[in-house]
Amino acid sequence: IEPHKSPLMLDVATGTGRVPLAMLDNPIFQGRVIGIDLSRKMLKQASKKLKSHTDRAPLIWGPAENLPFPDDVFDVVTCLESLEFMSNPERALQEITRVLRPGGVLLISNRINTPWMPGRLWSETELCDLLYEYGIDEMQTEPWQMDYQKLWGRKAGHTEPTGAIPLGELLYCPRCPDYPLIERDGEWFCTECKAWTRTAEDGVIELQPLYTENH
């Protein structure tokens, strides 16, 4: 991502927050890393690790298959050791590439060494072909651990870096993707469908589920 020192990053299926923590431990990095995961228990652990970085590393409870962000916004999107466990890996991949801006950097992992996941894995060629269909080019792969490849790519085209804008400028309603969520006193509201949610005591924004009763 050089020479940009303050990118806007998204870590999909962030788990216990290892990617945000690694970035924030790098003194050169001045950006913001948003972590999203479907496992609330994982996010509870991540919130403990990142409790002193809640502004630069906000955490969201939600699925990768329906990311609550507008198109073409993130400078960097990562997703490691996770796609093969998702309910709809191809849909998640569509969402991951949708929110990456043209010219932005993609880093994902591809599981290549497991006999017990038939039908849930891609070969290197299949994955590259799929990513190309979703607008990713300049792809490179490299071995990673025993069971994975890392795949780097860049979204075709070019836009200026988004930079580390606040979460409140880019968090949208999962039900109404054209409408942002409005934050007031730790609670988030959709002006269209009137759904709402809150930021939990551990700092996690709980978009899973949204509430619809009067509030």
CSV table of N, CA and C in Angstrom, one decimal, residues 3 8 11 13 23 38 42 56 79 84 87 93 96 113 119 122 126 129 133 141 143 184 189 207:
chain,number,residue,atom,x,y,z
A,3,PRO,N,2.8,4.3,-1.4
A,3,PRO,CA,3.3,5.2,-0.4
A,3,PRO,C,2.3,5.7,0.6
A,8,LEU,N,-7.7,3.5,4.3
A,8,LEU,CA,-8.9,2.9,5.0
A,8,LEU,C,-8.9,1.4,4.6
A,11,ASP,N,-11.0,-5.5,7.3
A,11,ASP,CA,-10.6,-6.9,7.5
A,11,ASP,C,-11.8,-7.8,7.7
A,13,ALA,N,-14.0,-11.1,8.2
A,13,ALA,CA,-13.8,-12.3,9.1
A,13,ALA,C,-12.6,-12.0,10.0
A,23,MET,N,-1.5,-4.3,12.0
A,23,MET,CA,-1.3,-3.0,11.3
A,23,MET,C,-1.1,-1.9,12.4
A,38,LEU,N,-18.8,-12.6,11.8
A,38,LEU,CA,-20.1,-13.2,12.2
A,38,LEU,C,-20.1,-13.8,13.5
A,42,MET,N,-15.7,-14.3,18.9
A,42,MET,CA,-14.4,-13.9,18.4
A,42,MET,C,-14.2,-12.4,18.6
A,56,ARG,N,-9.5,3.8,15.8
A,56,ARG,CA,-8.8,3.4,14.6
A,56,ARG,C,-9.0,2.0,14.2
A,79,CYS,N,-8.9,-10.7,3.8
A,79,CYS,CA,-9.8,-11.8,4.3
A,79,CYS,C,-8.9,-13.1,4.3
A,84,GLU,N,-13.5,-20.4,3.0
A,84,GLU,CA,-14.0,-21.7,2.9
A,84,GLU,C,-15.0,-22.1,4.0
A,87,SER,N,-21.0,-19.4,4.6
A,87,SER,CA,-22.2,-20.1,4.1
A,87,SER,C,-22.3,-19.9,2.6
A,93,LEU,N,-17.1,-13.2,-1.7
A,93,LEU,CA,-16.1,-12.7,-2.5
A,93,LEU,C,-16.6,-11.5,-3.4
A,96,ILE,N,-16.6,-8.5,-1.0
A,96,ILE,CA,-15.3,-8.1,-0.7
A,96,ILE,C,-14.7,-7.2,-1.9
A,113,ASN,N,-5.2,-27.3,0.6
A,113,ASN,CA,-4.7,-28.6,1.1
A,113,ASN,C,-5.7,-29.1,2.1
A,119,GLY,N,-16.2,-29.2,-2.8
A,119,GLY,CA,-17.2,-28.3,-3.3
A,119,GLY,C,-17.1,-26.9,-2.7
A,122,TRP,N,-11.6,-23.5,-4.3
A,122,TRP,CA,-11.2,-23.1,-5.6
A,122,TRP,C,-9.8,-23.6,-5.9
A,126,GLU,N,-9.2,-21.3,-10.9
A,126,GLU,CA,-10.6,-21.0,-10.7
A,126,GLU,C,-10.8,-19.7,-9.9
A,129,ASP,N,-9.7,-16.6,-12.0
A,129,ASP,CA,-10.7,-16.4,-13.0
A,129,ASP,C,-12.0,-15.7,-12.4
A,133,GLU,N,-13.3,-11.8,-13.1
A,133,GLU,CA,-14.7,-11.5,-13.4
A,133,GLU,C,-15.3,-10.4,-12.5
A,141,THR,N,0.2,-14.9,-6.5
A,141,THR,CA,0.0,-15.8,-5.4
A,141,THR,C,1.3,-16.3,-4.9
A,143,PRO,N,2.9,-19.3,-1.7
A,143,PRO,CA,2.6,-20.2,-0.6
A,143,PRO,C,2.5,-19.5,0.8
A,184,ARG,N,-25.9,8.2,17.3
A,184,ARG,CA,-26.2,9.2,18.3
A,184,ARG,C,-26.1,8.4,19.7
A,189,PHE,N,-29.0,4.4,13.8
A,189,PHE,CA,-30.3,4.4,13.3
A,189,PHE,C,-30.3,4.5,11.7
A,207,LEU,N,-24.5,-5.2,14.4
A,207,LEU,CA,-25.4,-5.2,13.3
A,207,LEU,C,-26.1,-6.5,13.0
